[in-house]
XYZ file of C-alpha atoms in Angstrom:
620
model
C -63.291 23.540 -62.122
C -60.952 22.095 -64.774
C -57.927 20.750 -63.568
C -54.561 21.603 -64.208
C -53.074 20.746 -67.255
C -49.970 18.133 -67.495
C -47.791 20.768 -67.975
C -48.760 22.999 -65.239
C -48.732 19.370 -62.633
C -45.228 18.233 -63.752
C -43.467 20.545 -61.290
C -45.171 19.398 -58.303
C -43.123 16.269 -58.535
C -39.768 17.404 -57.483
C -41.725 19.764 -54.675
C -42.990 16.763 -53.077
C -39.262 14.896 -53.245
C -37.905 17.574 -51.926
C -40.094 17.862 -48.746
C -39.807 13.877 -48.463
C -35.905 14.164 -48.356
C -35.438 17.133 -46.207
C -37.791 15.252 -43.932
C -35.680 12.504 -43.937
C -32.014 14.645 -43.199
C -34.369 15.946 -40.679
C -34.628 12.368 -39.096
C -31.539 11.446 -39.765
C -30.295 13.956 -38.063
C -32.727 13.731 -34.696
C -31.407 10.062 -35.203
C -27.823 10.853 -34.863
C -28.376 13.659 -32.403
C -30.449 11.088 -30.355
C -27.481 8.610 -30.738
C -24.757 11.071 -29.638
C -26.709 11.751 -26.497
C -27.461 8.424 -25.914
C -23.571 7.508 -25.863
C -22.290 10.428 -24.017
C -24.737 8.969 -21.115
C -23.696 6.052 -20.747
C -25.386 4.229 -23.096
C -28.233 3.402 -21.335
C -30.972 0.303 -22.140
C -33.712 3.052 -21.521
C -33.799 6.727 -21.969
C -36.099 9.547 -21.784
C -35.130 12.646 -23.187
C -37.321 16.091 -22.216
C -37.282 18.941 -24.333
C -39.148 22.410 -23.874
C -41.458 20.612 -26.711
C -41.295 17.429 -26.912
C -39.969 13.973 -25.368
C -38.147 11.158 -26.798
C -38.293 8.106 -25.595
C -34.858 5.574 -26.523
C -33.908 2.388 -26.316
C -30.848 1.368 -26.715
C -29.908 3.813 -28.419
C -32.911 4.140 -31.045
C -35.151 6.493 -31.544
C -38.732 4.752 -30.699
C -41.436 7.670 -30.397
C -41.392 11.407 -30.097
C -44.419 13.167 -28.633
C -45.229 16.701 -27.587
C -44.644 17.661 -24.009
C -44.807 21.155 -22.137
C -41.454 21.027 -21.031
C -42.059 21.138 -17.286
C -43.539 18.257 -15.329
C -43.375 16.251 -12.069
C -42.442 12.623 -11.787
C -46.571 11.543 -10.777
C -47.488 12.827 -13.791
C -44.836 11.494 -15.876
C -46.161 8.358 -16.280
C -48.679 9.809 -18.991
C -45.543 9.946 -21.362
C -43.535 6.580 -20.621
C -44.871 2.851 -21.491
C -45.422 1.007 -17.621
C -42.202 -0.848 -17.347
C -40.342 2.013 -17.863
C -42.071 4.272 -14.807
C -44.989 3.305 -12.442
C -46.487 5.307 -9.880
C -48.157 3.577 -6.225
C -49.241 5.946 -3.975
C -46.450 8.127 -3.006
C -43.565 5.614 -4.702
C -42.680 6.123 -7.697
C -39.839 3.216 -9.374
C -38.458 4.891 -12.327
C -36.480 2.123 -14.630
C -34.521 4.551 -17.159
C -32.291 6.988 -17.364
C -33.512 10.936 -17.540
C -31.926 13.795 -19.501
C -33.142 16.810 -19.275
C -32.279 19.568 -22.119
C -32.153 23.709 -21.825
C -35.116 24.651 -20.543
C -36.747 21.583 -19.566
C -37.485 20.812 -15.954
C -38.118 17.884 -13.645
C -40.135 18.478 -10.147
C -40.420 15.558 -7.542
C -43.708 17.256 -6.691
C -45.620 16.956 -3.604
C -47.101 13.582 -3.983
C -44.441 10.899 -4.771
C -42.434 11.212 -1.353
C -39.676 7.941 -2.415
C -38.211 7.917 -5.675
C -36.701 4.616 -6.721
C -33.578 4.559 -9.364
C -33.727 1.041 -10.537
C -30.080 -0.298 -11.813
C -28.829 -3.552 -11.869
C -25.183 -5.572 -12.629
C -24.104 -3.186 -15.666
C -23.608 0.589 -16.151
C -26.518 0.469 -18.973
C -28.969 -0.858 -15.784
C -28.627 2.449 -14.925
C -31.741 4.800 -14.504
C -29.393 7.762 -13.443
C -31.317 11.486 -13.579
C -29.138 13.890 -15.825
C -29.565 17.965 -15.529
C -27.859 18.601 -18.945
C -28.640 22.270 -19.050
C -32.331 21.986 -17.452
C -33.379 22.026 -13.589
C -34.194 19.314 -11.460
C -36.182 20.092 -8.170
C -36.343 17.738 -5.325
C -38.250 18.429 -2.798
C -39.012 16.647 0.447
C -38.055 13.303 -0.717
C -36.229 10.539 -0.574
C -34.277 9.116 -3.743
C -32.781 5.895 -3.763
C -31.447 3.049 -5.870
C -33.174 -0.452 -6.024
C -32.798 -3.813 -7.601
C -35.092 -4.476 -10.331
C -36.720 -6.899 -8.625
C -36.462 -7.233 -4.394
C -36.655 -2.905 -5.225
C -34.193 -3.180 -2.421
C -30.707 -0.764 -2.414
C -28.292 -1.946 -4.794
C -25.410 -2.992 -3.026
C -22.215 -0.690 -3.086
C -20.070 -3.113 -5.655
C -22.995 -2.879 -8.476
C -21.761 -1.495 -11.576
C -24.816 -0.143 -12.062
C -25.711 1.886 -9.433
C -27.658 4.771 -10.899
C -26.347 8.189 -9.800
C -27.841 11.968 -10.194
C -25.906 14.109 -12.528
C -25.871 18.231 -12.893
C -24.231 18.727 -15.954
C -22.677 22.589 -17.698
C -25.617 24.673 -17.798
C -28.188 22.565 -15.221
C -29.419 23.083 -11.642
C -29.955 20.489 -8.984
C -32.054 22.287 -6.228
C -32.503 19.510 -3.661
C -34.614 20.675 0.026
C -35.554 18.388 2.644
C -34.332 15.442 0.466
C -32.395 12.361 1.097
C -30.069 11.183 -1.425
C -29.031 7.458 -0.810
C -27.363 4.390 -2.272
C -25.791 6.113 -5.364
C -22.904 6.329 -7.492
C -20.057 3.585 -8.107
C -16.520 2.942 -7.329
C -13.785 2.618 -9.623
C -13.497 -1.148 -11.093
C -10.881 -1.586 -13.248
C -10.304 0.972 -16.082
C -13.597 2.396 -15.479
C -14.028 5.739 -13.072
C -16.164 5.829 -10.232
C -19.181 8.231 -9.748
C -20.202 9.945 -6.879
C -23.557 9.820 -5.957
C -24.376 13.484 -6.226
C -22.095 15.385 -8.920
C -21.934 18.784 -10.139
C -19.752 18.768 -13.596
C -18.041 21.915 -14.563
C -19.940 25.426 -14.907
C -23.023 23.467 -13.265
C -24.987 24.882 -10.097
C -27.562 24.621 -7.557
C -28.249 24.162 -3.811
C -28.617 21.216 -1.158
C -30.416 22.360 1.883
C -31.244 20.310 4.839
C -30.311 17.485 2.455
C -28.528 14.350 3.780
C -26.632 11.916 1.580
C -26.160 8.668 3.027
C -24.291 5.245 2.076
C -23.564 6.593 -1.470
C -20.260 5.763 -3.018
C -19.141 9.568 -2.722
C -21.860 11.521 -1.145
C -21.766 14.738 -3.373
C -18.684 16.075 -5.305
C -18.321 19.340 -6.671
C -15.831 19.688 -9.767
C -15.905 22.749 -11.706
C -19.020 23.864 -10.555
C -20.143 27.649 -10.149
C -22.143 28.824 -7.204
C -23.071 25.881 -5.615
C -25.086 26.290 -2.173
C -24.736 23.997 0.850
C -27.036 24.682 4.078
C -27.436 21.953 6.554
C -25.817 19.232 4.578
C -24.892 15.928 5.808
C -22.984 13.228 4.064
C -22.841 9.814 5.938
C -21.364 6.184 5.306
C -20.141 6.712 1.765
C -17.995 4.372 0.553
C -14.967 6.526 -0.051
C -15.249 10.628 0.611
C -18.026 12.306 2.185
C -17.919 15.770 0.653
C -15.510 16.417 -1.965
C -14.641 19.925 -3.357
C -12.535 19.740 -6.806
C -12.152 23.033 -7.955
C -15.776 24.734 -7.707
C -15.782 28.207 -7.663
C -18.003 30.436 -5.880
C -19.384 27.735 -3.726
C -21.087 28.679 0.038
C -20.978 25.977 2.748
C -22.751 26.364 6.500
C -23.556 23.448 8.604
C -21.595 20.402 6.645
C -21.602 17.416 8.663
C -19.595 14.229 7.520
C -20.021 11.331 9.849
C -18.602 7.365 9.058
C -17.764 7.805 5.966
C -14.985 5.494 4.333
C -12.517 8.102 2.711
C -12.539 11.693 4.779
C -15.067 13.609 5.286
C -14.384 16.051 3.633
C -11.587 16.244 0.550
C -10.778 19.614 -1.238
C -8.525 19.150 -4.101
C -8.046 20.092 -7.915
C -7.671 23.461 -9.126
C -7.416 26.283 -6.628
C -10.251 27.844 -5.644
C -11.237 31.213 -3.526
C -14.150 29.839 -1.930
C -13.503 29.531 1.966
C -13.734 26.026 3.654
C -16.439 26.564 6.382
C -18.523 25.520 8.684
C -17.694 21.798 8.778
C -17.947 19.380 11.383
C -16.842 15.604 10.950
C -16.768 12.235 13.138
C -15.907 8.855 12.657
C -14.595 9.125 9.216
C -12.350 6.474 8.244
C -9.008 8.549 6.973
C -9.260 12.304 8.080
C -11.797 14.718 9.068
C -10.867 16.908 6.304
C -7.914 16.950 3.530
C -6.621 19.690 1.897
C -4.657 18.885 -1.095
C -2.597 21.137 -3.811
C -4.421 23.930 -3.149
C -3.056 27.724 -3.320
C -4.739 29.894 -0.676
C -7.006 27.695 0.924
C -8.889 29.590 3.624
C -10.460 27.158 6.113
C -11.835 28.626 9.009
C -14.702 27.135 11.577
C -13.690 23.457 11.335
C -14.698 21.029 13.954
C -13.451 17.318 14.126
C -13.603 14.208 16.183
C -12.280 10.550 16.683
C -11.680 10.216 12.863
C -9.334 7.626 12.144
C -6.833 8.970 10.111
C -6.625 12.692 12.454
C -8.491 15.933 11.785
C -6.944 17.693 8.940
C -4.068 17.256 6.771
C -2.474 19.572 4.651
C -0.245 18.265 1.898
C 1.494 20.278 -1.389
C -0.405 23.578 -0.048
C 0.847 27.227 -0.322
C 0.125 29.983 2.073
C -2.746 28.639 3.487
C -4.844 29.504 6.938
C -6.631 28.001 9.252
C -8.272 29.605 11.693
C -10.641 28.406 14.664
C -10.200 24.625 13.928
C -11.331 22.392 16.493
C -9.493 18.454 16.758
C -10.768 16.607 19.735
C -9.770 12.784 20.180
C -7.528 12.507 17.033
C -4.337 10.759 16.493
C -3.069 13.331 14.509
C -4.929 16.988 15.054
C -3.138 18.704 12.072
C -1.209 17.066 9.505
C 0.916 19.371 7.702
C 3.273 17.745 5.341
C 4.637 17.241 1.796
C 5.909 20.576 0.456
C 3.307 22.862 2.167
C 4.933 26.372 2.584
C 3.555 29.972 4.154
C 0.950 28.046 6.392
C -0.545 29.888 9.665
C -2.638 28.461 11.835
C -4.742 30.794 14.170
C -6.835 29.531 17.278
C -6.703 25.817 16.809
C -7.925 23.708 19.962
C -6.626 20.411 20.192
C -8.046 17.700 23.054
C -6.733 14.342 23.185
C -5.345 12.044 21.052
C -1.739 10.977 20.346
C -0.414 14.206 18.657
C -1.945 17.812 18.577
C -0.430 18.875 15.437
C 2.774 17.381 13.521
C 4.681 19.406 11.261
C 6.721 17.296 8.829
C 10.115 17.776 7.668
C 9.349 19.011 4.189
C 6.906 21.794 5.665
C 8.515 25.253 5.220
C 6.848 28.756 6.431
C 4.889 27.362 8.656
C 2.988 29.829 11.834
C 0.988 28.306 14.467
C -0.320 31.722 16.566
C -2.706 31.559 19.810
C -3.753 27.840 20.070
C -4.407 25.392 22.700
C -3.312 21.612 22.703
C -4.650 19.632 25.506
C -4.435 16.196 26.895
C -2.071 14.520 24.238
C -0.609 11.414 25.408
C 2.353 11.519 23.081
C 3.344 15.288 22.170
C 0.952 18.326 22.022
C 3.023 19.926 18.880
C 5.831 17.771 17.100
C 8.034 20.373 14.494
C 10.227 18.154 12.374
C 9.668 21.269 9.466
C 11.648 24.541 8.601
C 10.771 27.916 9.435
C 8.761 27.049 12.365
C 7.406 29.775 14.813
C 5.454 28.948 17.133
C 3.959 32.160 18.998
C 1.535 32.180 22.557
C 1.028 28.464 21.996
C -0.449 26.802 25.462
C -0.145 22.710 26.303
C -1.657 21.317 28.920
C -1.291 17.777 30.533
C 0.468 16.464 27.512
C 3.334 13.789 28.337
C 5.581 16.461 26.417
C 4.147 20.225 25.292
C 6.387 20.825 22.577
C 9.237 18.149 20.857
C 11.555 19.430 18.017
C 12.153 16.249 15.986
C 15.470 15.157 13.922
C 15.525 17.497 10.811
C 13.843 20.536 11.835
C 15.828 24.039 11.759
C 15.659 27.437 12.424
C 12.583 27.017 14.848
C 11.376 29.764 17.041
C 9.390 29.098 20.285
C 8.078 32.029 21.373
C 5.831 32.686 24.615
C 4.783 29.554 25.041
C 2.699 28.039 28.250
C 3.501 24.403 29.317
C 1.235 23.564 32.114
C 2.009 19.881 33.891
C 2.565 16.551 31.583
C 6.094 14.756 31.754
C 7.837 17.730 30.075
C 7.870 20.771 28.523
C 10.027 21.382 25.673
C 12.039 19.082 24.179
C 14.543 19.039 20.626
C 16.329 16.167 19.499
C 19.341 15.884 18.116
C 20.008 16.574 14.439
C 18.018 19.903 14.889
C 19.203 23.405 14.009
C 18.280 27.152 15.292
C 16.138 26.561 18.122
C 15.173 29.471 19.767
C 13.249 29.690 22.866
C 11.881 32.802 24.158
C 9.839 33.649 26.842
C 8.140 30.591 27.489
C 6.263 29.182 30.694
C 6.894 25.370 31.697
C 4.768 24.755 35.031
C 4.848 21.786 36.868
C 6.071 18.829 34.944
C 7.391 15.650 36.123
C 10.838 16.090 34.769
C 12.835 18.288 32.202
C 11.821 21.839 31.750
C 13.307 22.157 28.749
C 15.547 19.265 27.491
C 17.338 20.171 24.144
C 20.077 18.233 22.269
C 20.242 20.776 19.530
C 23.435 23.229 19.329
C 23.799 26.842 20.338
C 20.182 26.018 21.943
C 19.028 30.049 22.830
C 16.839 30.177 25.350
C 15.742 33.971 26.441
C 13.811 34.761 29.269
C 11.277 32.628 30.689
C 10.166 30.861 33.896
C 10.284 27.570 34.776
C 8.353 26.262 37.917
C 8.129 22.722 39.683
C 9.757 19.826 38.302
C 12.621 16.964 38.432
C 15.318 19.163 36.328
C 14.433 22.981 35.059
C 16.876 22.825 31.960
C 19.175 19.955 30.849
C 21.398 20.807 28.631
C 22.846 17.935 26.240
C 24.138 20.416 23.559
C 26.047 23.991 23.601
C 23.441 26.248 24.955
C 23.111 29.965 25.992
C 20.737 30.797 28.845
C 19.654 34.134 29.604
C 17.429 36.024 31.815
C 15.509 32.567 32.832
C 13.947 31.915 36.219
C 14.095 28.499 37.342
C 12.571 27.724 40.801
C 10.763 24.257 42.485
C 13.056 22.132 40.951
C 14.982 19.528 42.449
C 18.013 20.325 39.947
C 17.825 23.916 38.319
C 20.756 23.116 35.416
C 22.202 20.548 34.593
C 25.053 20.385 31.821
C 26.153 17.293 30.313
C 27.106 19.248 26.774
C 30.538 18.668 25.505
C 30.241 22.339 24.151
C 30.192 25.360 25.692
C 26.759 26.138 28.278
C 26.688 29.552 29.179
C 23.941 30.976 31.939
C 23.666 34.925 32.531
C 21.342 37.094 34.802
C 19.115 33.232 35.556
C 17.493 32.871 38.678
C 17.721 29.384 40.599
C 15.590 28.284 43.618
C 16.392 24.162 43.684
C 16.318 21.549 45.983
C 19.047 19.419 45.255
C 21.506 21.145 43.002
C 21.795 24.548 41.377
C 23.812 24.257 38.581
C 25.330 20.512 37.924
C 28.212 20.303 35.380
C 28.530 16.691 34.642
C 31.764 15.472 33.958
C 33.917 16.678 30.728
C 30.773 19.848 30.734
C 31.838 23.259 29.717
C 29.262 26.073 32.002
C 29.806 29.227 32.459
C 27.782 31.144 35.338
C 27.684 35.291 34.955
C 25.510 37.744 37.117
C 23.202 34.899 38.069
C 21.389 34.189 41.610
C 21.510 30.738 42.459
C 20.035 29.276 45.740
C 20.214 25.340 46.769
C 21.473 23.092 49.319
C 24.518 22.695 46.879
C 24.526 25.572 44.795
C 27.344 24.243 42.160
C 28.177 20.585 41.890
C 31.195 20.528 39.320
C 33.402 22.590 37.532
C 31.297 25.797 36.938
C 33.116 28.755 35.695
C 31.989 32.233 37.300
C 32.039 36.171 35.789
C 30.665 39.095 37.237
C 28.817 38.789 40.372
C 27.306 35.410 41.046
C 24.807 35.347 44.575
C 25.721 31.348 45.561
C 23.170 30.202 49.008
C 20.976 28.332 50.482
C 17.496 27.529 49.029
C 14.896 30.239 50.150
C 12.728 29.225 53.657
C 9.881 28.223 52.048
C 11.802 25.709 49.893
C 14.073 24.538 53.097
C 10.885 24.565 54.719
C 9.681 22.059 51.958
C 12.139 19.626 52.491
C 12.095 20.236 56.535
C 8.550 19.335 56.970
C 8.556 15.806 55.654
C 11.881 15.304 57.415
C 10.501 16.278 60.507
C 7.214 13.818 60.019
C 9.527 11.290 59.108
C 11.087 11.960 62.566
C 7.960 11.567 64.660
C 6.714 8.883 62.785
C 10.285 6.986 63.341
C 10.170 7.870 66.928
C 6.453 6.837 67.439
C 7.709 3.710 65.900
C 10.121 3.315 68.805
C 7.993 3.483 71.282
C 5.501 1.230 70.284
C 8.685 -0.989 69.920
C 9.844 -0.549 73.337
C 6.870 -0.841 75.197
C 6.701 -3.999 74.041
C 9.898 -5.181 74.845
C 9.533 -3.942 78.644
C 5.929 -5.488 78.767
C 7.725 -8.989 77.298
C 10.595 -8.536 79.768
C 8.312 -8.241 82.648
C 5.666 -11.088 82.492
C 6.177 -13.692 84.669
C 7.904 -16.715 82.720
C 7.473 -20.642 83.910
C 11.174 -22.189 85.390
C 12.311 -25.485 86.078
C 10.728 -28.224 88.457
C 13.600 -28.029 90.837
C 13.857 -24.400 92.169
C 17.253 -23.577 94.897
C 16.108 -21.858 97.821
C 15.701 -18.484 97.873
C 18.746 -17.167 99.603
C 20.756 -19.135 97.334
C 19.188 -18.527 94.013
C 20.206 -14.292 95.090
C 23.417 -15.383 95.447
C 23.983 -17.249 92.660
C 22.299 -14.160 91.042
C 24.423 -11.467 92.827
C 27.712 -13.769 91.638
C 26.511 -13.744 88.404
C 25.816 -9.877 88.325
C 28.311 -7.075 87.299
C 29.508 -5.848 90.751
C 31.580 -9.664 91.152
C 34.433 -9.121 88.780
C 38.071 -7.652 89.069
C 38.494 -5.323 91.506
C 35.319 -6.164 93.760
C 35.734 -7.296 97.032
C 32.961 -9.643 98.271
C 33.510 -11.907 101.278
C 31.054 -13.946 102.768
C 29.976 -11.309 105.135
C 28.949 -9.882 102.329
């Protein structure tokens, strides 16, 4: 066939430009697309970038081949796509030597045959061979994933800038199962941020299940991310925080175990969040088991801690919190509850050991502490130094004191509260404001009942059993309706202001009601019953019933008096037994003896009937 003429060609020309330069915007563009990625990952040495159709392999930031690819695929079979030194495969290890991103769509399966995954990094954050989500899905599954040196393939150590890390960015899914996630993410150095090892960015999800993060620089930290699952999770020996929740929404937690890590185990902070704190248990950790911080509305409920460092919780610049069922066994500190934190209640917390149950610091306001336990504290089970304090069916057991009320506090109210033994039972210092004690139950400590210092001290109803002193009163009190009994002392006043008892019971020992020198009391319609009933000047209305202790307390102090006798008088008689067995063995004389007749003589002169008034002759 002819061929086209010259002037039908010509206008092929431009065509053919045309194609040629959109081609090239077209590159250009991949190019600078390509680029931008590349930079806003870090700028990785090595990069592989998946796509529903096709992958891109960078380095440093260039473009070096683009090739189709199916969009899903697992890491044994990866290898098909990336040169040798950038992934290789031996038996079930894989050593992957750049950094992943994944786009929309595109997914990433460990597999079933490569059970280790190796990150390799090295000294700088380019090293790096990080995995990133971007908006596709990652799926590990029964593996382990961890960083290594580019040569010994050993962990990178902690300080390593570049530590890879595994990153589930706005759009992505991590779904980790059976996997273990160690030796990731770095710590802050200089002006640069740290990176946890696990991290969920804002409007990212997915699950960990029966996944355990260990030795990373924060196990797994959750900032801004929706619907986030964690089942059977346990973060270990990370350098700073075990578990960190920064407002993530929606997230579900059961079984969350933080053990040794560096920070606390468990750290919720950022913007508030609904999502309930749940189902943690922590040991070990290096600052607390778990801190809550600036948060509105936390609900924490099923918390268990033990022997961290720092104490079990803490709860700073919180409003109207609760915490319910928290468990603190072996802490210094059980609950923290400090800086600004206002409308708190706390609801069934069990406290064993440690220094202090729960401390309540002076700029806490609102606070409600409702059915809990506190056991075995050697310094105080609950110290209030806050505002606004009520403190309702609280029991303290074999604490040196149950309950002090520090320098600061005000407007405190102790009501129905169980003190069982320890040194004693309530105590508020001086400095201290509306302290109100109702009801309460001190058994059996070694000394003061209730020993207050603040004024106008009420204390309402009440028993107090056993003890050195049931109530000492070193401020203006009023006492009312209170039975004291088992004491040595029942009251004793040594308050400048006015002590008033009415309608109190005492069964004492020693002393019923002692008014110390320069002491104001004032006794009405009370029954008091001691060996001294009132030592000072006491002041009496209405009908007061003034006696002797009760039988069974005279009985008390006649039983060891009466073993003391027998025990005195046994002494005795051991004693003289021996002196009439000493006085009648036979003892040597001297060589020269006078006769008989004259040695009784001489002894009948010597005795007592030869004196004044006797009359011996020698007939006699």
């Amino acid at each position: 066939l002819p061929g086209p003429s010259p002037t039908e060609a010509a206008p092929a020309q431009p065509n053919t430009r045309t194609d040629a330069a959109r081609r090239a915007a077209e590159l250009a563009a991949d190019a600078a697309s390509v680029r931008a990625s590349w930079e806003s990952h870090g700028q990785p040495r090595r990069m592989v970038i998946l796509r529903p159709d096709n992958i891109d392999l960078v380095a440093d930031g260039q473009l070096m081949r683009r090739q189709p690819f199916p969009g899903h695929a697992v890491i044994s079979t990866l290898d098909r796509y990336l040169p040798s030194s950038w992934l290789t495969v031996a038996g079930n290890t894989a050593a992957l030597s750049a950094a992943v991103v994944l786009t929309p769509g595109a997914v990433l399966d460990s597999g079933g045959d490569v059970r280790t995954l190796k990150l390799v990094g090295g000294a700088t954050p380019g090293d790096a061979a990080s995995l990133y989500t971007g908006g596709g899905r990652l799926i590990l599954r029964g593996v382990s994933v961890t960083s290594a040196e580019p040569g010994s393939q050993q962990p990178l150590p902690p300080t390593a800038a570049g530590r890879p890390a595994i990153v589930v960015s706005a759009g992505g899914r991590l779904e980790a199962t059976d996997t273990t996630i160690s030796d990731l993410g770095t710590q802050p150095m200089g002006t640069a941020q740290g990176r946890a090892g696990v991290l969920f960015n804002p409007d990212s999800s997915g699950s960990l299940i029966r996944t355990t993060l260990a030795r990373n620089s924060t196990g797994v930290e959750l900032s801004g991310s929706v619907g986030v699952q964690l089942q059977d999770v346990t973060a270990s020996d990370s350098m700073t925080d075990g578990v960190v929740l920064r407002g993530d929404r929606g997230t579900t937690m059961s079984g969350i175990r933080a053990t040794g890590n560096g920070g606390s185990g468990v750290l919720v902070t950022g913007v508030s969040s609904s999502r309930p704190v749940t189902g943690v248990s922590t040991t070990g950790n290096g600052d607390y088991g778990v801190a809550v911080v600036g948060q509105q509305g936390a609900r924490i409920t099923g918390v268990t801690t033990a022997s961290d460092k720092g104490g079990g919780m803490h709860l700073s610049r919180s409003t109207n919190s609760v915490i319910t069922d928290f468990t603190a066994t072996d802490q210094p500190i059980g609950l923290f509850i400090h800086v600004d934190s206002n409308g708190t209640v706390v609801d069934r917390m069990r406290s064993t050991g440690g220094l202090r149950g729960m401390v309540i610091e002076k700029t806490t306001h609102g606070l409600d502490v409702r059915e809990s336990t506190f056991t075995g504290a050697e310094v105080a089970g609950i110290a209030v130094g806050g505002h606004q304090v009520q403190l309702d069916a609280v029991q303290v057991d074999d604490s040196r004191t149950g309950v002090r009320v520090e320098r600061g506090a005000s407007d405190v109210a102790i009501t129905g509260v169980l003190v069982n033994h320890g040194h004693d039972g309530i105590v508020t210092a001086e400095g201290t404001s509306g302290v109100v004690v109702t009801d309460m139950t001190v058994n059996h400590v070694a000394s003061d009942g209730v020993r207050t210092f603040t004024p106008d001290t009420r204390i309402v109803g009440g028993r107090i059993v056993g003890g050195s002193t049931g109530i000492d009163a070193a401020a203006a009190t009023s006492i009312s309706g209170t039975s004291i009994g088992s004491v040595r002392q029942g009251i004793y006043s040594r308050s400048t202001g006015s002590v008033r008892a009415d309608r109190v019971s005492v069964d004492a020992i020693d002393t019923g009601v002692y008014a110390a020198a320069g002491s104001s009391v004032q006794l009405s319609n009370s029954r008091v019953h001691a060996l001294e009933a009132i030592r000072g000047v006491v002041g009496q209305q209405g009908i007061n019933d003034l006696s002797l202790p009760p039988l069974n307390l005279l009985g008390a102090i006649g039983v060891p008096v009466i073993l003391l006798a027998i025990l005195l008088e046994m002494v005795h008689a051991v004693r003289q037994r021996r002196v009439t067995a000493a006085r009648l063995r036979p003892r040597p004389g001297p060589k020269h003896r006078l006769p008989p007749p004259q040695r009784a003589g001489r002894q009948l002169a010597g005795s007592s009937l030869s004196g004044p008034g006797s009359h011996q002759g020698p007939d006699q």
